[in-house]
Short mmCIF file of C-alpha atoms in Angstrom, two decimals:
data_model
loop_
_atom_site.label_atom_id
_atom_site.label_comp_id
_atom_site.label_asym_id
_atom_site.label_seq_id
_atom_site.Cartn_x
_atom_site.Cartn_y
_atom_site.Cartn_z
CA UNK A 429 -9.50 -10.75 50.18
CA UNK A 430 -11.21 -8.66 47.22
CA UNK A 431 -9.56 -9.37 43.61
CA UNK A 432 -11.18 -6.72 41.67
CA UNK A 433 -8.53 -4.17 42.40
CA UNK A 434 -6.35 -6.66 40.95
CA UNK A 435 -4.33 -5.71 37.93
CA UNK A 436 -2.24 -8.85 36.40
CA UNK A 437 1.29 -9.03 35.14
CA UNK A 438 3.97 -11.81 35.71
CA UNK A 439 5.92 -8.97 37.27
CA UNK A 440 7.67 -11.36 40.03
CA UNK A 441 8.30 -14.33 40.48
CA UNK A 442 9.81 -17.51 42.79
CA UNK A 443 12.11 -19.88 41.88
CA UNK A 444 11.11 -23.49 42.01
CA UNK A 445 13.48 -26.29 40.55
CA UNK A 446 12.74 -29.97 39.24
CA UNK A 447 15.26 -32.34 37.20
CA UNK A 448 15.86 -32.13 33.99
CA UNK A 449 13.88 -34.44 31.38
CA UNK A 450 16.25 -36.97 30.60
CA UNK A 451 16.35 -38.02 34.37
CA UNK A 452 12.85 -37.89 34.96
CA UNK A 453 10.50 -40.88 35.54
CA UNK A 454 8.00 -41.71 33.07
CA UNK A 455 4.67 -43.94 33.18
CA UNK A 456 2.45 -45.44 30.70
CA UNK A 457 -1.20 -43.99 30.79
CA UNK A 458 -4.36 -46.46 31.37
CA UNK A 459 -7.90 -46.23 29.19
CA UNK A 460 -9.93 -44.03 31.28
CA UNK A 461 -6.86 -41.74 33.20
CA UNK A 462 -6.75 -37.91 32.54
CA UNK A 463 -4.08 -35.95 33.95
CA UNK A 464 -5.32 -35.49 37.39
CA UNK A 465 -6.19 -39.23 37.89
CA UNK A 466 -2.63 -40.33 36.36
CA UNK A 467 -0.62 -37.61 38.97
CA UNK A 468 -2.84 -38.43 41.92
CA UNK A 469 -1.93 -42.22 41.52
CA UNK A 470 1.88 -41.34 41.22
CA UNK A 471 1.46 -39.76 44.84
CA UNK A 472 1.84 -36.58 43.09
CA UNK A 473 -0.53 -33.27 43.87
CA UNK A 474 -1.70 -32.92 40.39
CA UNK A 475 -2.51 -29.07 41.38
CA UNK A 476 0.91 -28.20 42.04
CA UNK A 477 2.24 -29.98 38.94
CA UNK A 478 -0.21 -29.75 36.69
CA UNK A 479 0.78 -26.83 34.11
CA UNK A 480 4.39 -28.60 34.19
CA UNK A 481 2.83 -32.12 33.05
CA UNK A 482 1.48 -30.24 30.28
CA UNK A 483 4.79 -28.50 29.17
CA UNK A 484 6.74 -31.35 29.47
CA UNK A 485 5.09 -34.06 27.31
CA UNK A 486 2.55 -31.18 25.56
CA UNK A 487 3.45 -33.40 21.94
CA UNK A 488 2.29 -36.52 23.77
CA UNK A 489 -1.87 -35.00 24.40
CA UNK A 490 -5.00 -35.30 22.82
CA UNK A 491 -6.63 -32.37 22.13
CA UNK A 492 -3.41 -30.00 24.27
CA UNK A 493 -4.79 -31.75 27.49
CA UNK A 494 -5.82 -35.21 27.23
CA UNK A 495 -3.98 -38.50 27.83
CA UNK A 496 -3.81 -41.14 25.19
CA UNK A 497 -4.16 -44.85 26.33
CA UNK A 498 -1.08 -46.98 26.26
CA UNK A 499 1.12 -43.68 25.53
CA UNK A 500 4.24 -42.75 27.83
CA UNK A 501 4.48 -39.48 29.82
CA UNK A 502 7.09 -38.17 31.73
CA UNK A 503 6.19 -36.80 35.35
CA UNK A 504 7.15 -33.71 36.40
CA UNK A 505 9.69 -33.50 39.72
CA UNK A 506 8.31 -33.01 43.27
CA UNK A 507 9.12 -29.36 44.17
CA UNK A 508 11.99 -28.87 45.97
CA UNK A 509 12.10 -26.25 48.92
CA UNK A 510 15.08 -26.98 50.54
CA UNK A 511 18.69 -25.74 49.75
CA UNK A 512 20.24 -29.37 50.87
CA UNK A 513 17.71 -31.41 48.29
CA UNK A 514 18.96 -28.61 45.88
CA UNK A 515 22.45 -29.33 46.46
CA UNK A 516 22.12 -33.38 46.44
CA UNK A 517 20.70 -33.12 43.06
CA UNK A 518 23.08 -30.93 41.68
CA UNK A 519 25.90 -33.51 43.10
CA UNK A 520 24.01 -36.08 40.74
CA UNK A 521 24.86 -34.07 37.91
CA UNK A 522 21.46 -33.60 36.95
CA UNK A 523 20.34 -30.90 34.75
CA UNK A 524 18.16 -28.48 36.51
CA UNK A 525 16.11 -25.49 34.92
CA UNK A 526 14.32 -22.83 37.10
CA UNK A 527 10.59 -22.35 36.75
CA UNK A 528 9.70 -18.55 37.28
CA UNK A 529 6.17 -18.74 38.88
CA UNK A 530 3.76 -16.32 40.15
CA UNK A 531 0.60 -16.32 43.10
CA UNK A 532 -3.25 -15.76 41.86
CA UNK A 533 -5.92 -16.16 44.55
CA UNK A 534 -8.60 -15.13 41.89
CA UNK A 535 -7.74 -18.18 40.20
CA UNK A 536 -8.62 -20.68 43.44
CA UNK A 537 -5.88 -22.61 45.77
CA UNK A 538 -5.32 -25.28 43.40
CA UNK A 539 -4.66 -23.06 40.20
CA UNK A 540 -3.48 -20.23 41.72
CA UNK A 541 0.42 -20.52 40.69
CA UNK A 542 0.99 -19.32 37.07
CA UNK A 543 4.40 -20.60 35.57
CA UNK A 544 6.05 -18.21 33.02
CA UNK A 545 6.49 -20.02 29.74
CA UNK A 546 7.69 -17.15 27.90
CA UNK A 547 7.46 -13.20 27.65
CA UNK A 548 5.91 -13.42 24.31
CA UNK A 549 2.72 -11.46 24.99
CA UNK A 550 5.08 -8.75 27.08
CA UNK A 551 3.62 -5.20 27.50
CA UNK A 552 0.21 -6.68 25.65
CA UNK A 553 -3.00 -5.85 27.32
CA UNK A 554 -5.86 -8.47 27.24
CA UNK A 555 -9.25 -7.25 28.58
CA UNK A 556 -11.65 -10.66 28.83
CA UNK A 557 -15.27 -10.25 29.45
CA UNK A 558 -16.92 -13.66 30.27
CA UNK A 559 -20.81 -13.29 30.25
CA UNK A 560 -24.10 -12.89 32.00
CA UNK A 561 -22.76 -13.03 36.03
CA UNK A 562 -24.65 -11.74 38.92
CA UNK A 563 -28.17 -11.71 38.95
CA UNK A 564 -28.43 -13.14 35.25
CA UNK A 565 -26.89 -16.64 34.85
CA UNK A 566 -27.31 -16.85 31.24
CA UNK A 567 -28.45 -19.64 29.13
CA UNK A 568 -29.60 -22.48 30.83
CA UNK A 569 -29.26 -26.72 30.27
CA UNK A 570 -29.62 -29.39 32.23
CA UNK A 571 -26.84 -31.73 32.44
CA UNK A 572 -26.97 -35.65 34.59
CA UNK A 573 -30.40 -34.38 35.63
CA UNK A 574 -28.79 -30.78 37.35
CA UNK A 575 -29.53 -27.07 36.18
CA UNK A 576 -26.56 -25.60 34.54
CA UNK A 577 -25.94 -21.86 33.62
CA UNK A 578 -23.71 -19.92 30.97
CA UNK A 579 -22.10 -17.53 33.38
CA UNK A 580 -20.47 -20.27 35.48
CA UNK A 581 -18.71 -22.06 32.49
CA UNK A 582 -18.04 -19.20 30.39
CA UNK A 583 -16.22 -17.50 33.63
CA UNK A 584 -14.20 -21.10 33.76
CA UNK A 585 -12.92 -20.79 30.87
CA UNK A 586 -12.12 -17.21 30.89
CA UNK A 587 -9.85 -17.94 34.11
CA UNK A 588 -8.10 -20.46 32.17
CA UNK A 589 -7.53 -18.62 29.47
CA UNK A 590 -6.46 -15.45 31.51
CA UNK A 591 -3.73 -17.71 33.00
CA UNK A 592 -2.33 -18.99 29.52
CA UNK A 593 -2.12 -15.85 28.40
CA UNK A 594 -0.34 -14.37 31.56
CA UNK A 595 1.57 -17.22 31.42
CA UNK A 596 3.35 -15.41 28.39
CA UNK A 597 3.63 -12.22 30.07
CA UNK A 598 0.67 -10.01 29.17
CA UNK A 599 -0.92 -7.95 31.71
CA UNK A 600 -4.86 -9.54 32.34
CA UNK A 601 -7.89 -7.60 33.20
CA UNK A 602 -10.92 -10.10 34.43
CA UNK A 603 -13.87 -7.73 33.73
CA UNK A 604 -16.33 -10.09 35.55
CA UNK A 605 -14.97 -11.81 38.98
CA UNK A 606 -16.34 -14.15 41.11
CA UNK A 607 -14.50 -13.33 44.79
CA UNK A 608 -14.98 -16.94 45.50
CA UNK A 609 -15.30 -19.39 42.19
CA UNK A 610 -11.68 -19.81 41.33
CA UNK A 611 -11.45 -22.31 38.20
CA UNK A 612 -12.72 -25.35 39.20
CA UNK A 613 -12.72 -29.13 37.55
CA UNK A 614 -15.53 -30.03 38.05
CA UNK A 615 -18.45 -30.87 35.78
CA UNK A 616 -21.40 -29.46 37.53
CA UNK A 617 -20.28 -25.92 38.46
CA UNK A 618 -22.63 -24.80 41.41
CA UNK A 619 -24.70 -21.92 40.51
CA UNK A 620 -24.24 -18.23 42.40
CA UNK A 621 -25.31 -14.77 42.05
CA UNK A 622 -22.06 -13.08 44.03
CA UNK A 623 -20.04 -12.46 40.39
CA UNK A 624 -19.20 -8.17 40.22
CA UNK A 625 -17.33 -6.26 37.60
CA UNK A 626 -14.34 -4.63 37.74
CA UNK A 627 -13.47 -2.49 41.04
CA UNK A 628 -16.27 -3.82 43.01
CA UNK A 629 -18.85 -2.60 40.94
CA UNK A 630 -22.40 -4.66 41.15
CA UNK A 631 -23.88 -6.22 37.77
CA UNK A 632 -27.05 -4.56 37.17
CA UNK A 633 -29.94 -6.71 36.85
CA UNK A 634 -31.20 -4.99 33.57
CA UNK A 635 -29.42 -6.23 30.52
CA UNK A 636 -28.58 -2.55 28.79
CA UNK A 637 -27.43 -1.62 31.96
CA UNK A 638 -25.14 -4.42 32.10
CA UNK A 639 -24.08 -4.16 28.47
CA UNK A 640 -23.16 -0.19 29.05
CA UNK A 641 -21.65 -1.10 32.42
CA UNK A 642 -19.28 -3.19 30.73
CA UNK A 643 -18.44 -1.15 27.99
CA UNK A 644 -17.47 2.05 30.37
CA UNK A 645 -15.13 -0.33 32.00
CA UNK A 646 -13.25 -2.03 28.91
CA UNK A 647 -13.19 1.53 27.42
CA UNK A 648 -11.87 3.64 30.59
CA UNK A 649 -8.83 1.48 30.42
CA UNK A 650 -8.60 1.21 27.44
CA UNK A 651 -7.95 5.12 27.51
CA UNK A 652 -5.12 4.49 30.56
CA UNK A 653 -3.78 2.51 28.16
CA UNK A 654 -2.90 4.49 25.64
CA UNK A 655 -0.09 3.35 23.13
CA UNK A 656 -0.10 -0.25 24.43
CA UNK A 657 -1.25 -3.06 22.25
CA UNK A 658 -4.66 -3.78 23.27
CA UNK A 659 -7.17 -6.28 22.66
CA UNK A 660 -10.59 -7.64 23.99
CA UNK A 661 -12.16 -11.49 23.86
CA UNK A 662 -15.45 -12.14 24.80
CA UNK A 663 -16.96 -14.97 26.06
CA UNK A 664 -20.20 -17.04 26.13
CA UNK A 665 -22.38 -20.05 25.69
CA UNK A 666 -24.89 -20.30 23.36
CA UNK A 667 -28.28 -21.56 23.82
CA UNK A 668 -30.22 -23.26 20.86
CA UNK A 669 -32.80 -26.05 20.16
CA UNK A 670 -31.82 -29.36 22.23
CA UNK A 671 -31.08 -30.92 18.96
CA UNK A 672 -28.36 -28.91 17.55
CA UNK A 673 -24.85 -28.97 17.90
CA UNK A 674 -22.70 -26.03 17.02
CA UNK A 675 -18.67 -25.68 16.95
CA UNK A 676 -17.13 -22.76 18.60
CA UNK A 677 -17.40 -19.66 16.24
CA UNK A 678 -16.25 -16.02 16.79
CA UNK A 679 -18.07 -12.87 15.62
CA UNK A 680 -15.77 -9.47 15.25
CA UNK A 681 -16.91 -5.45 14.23
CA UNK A 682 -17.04 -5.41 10.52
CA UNK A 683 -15.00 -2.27 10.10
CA UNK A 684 -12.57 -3.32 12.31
CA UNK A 685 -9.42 -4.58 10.86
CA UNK A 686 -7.55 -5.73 13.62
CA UNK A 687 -10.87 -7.16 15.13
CA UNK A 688 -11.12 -9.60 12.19
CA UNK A 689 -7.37 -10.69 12.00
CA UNK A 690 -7.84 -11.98 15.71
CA UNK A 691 -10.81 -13.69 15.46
CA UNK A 692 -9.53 -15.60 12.18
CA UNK A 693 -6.20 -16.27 13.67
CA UNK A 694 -8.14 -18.07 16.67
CA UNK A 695 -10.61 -19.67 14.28
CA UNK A 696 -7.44 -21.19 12.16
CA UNK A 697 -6.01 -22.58 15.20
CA UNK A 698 -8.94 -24.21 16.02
CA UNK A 699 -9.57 -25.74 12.73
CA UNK A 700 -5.16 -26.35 13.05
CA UNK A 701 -6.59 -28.14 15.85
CA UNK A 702 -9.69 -30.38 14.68
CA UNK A 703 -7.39 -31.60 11.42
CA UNK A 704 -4.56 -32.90 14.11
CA UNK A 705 -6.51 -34.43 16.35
CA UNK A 706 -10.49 -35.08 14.90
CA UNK A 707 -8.84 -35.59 11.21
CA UNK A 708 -12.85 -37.64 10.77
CA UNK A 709 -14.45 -34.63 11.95
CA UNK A 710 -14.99 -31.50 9.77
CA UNK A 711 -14.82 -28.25 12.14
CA UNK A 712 -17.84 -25.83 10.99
CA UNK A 713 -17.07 -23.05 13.16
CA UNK A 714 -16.77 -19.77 11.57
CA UNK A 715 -15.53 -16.26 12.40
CA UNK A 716 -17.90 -13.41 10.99
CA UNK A 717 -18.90 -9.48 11.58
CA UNK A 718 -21.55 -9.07 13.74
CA UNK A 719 -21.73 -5.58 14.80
CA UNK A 720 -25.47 -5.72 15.57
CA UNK A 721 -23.87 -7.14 19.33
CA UNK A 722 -23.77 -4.46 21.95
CA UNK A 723 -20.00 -5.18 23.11
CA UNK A 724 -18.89 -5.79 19.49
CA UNK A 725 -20.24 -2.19 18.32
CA UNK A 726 -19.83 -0.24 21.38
CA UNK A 727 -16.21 -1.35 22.92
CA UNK A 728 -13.04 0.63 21.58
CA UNK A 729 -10.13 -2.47 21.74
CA UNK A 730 -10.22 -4.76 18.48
CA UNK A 731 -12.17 -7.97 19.77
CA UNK A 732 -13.80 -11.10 19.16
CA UNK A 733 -16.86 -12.69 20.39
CA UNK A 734 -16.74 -16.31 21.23
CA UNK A 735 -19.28 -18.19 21.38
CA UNK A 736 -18.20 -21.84 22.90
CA UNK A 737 -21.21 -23.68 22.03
CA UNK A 738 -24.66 -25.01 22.51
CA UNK A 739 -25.45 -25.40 26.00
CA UNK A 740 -28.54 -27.37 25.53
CA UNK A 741 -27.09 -30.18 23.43
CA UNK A 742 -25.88 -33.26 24.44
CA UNK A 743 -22.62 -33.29 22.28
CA UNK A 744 -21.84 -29.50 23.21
CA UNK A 745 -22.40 -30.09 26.54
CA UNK A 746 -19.47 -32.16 26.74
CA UNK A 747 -17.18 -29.64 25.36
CA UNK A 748 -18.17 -27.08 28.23
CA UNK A 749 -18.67 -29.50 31.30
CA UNK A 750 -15.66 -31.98 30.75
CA UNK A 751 -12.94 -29.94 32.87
CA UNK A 752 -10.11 -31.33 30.38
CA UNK A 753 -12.04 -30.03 27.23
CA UNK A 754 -12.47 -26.19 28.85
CA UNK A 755 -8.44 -26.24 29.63
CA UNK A 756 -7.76 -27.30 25.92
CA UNK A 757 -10.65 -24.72 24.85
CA UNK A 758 -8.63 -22.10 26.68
CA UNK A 759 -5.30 -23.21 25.40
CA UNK A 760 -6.17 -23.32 21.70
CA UNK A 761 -7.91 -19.82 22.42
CA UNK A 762 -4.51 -18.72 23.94
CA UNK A 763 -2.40 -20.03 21.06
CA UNK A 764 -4.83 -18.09 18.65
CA UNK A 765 -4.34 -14.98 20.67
CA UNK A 766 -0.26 -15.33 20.24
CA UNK A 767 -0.67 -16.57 16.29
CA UNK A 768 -2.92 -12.93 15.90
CA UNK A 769 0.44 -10.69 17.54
CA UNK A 770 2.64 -12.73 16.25
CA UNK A 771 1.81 -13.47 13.06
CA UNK A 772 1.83 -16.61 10.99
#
């Protein structure tokens, strides 16, 4: 099945049910477990639970998405697919609250349900470009002695970040899709060529071509949609000297207004971010014009540029490899996005 005819809107949904909170069992997290580890030994597929793990004890994480040692968490309910299991619990007197969920296969088996968290980001249109793909992977590093290349981990995180911000209701168009990489979590993300653009188009091996192909796309639709509120995130991995470590930092068009109010309101969530949970650390990312970048000048929505960081060095490798740290990249992205409409 081909996804590039795909269009994405939490237009339907199915109803799945767990217990309320207060009856819910809770467990005490070990040094070393992560999400996955701590559902898996519960006897729990972390897959199908995953997104509700986060929403239920989301003031209990490290970083949106990591555990902390020693803390409690509460699990999420098995679902439930029978009426009688229904009916038992209701007996019980337990509280139950329905989950309105949705089915992705761009997004791989294990991700592909999207739960609704709100309706926030209704009737918004997000175009997100992840880069290189196709016959040019990008930057290159070499992580636990194995190549790895930009396209693979920017395309990651642009999956994950389509899904949060679905996940509020705002129609998603994944400019560059891989028919068989859904997100994945793991560290080393095998290296293809198969990655196409929008409508089964094929990436061009020269890189103006590629630019301009990408541009035509973002803009056509922009055009067929007309009146809506519209915007564009763009993402990639740097590549710099071995030695130097970068945080994430965001470029925007210099005349454009609405451009630069997105990538600041993503750029103060981040640094929101680093003060609550690296309070040590200071975060040196910045957001900036750059209009001298061929999507930044050429592409009609207000955008941003990300770029997630330096490929090549050790301590930025760990921020794009760890599968945890490109969920909370894509979360914090996502929470930027809904500061930017909203507002502060």
């Amino acid at each position: 099945m081909r996804y590039s005819n795909f269009t994405f809107s939490l237009c339907l949904f199915f109803s799945v049910f767990c217990v309320g909170q207060d009856s819910l069992k809770t467990v005490v997290a070990e040094p070393g477990d992560g999400i996955l580890s701590l559902l898996r030994k519960q006897g729990v597929d972390p897959y199908d639970v995953f997104d509700e793990f986060v929403k239920l004890n989301n003031d209990s994480l490290r970083d949106s998405v990591h555990l902390i040692a020693g803390k409690t968490y509460v699990m999420p309910h098995v679902k439930l697919d029978t009426v009688a299991i229904v009916d038992s619990l209701q007996q019980q007197s337990t509280e139950i609250k329905e989950l309105e969920s949705v089915s992705y296969d761009i997004f791989g088996e294990k991700h592909k349900n999207v739960i609704k968290k709100s309706d926030r980001l209704e009737g918004n249109v997000y175009y997100l470009v992840s880069g290189h793909g196709g016959p040019d992977p990008g930057a290159m590093g070499v992580y636990a002695g194995k190549n790895i290349a930009e396209d693979e981990y920017a395309y990651d995180i642009t999956l994950r970040l389509a899904k949060e911000l679905m996940a509020h209701g705002a129609k998603v168009y994944i400019i560059i899709q891989d028919p068989d990489d859904g997100i994945r979590d793991d560290f080393i993300l095998e290296i293809d060529h198969d990655e196409e653009a929008y409508l089964d188009k094929r990436i061009p091996l020269n890189q103006v071509a590629r630019l301009k192909q990408r541009v035509e796309i973002v803009n056509d639709l922009y055009k067929s949609n007309k009146g809506k509120y519209q915007r564009l995130i763009v993402t990639h991995v740097d590549s710099r000297s071995v030695g130097q470590n970068i945080d994430v930092f965001f470029y925007h068009h210099e005349h454009s207004k609405n451009g630069k109010k997105l990538a600041e309101s993503i750029h103060k969530t981040f640094q929101a971010k680093y003060k609550k949970y690296q309070p040590n650390r200071t975060y040196s990312g910045t957001f900036e014009d750059r209009t001298s970048l061929f999507l930044v000048k050429k592409t009609h929505p207000a955008m941003t540029f990300i770029e997630i960081g330096n490929i090549r060095n050790a301590k930025d490798q760990v921020r794009i490899v760890d599968p945890d740290n490109r969920q909370a990249l894509a979360k914090w992205i996502g929470e930027g996005v809904l500061l930017d409409f909203e507002g502060e």
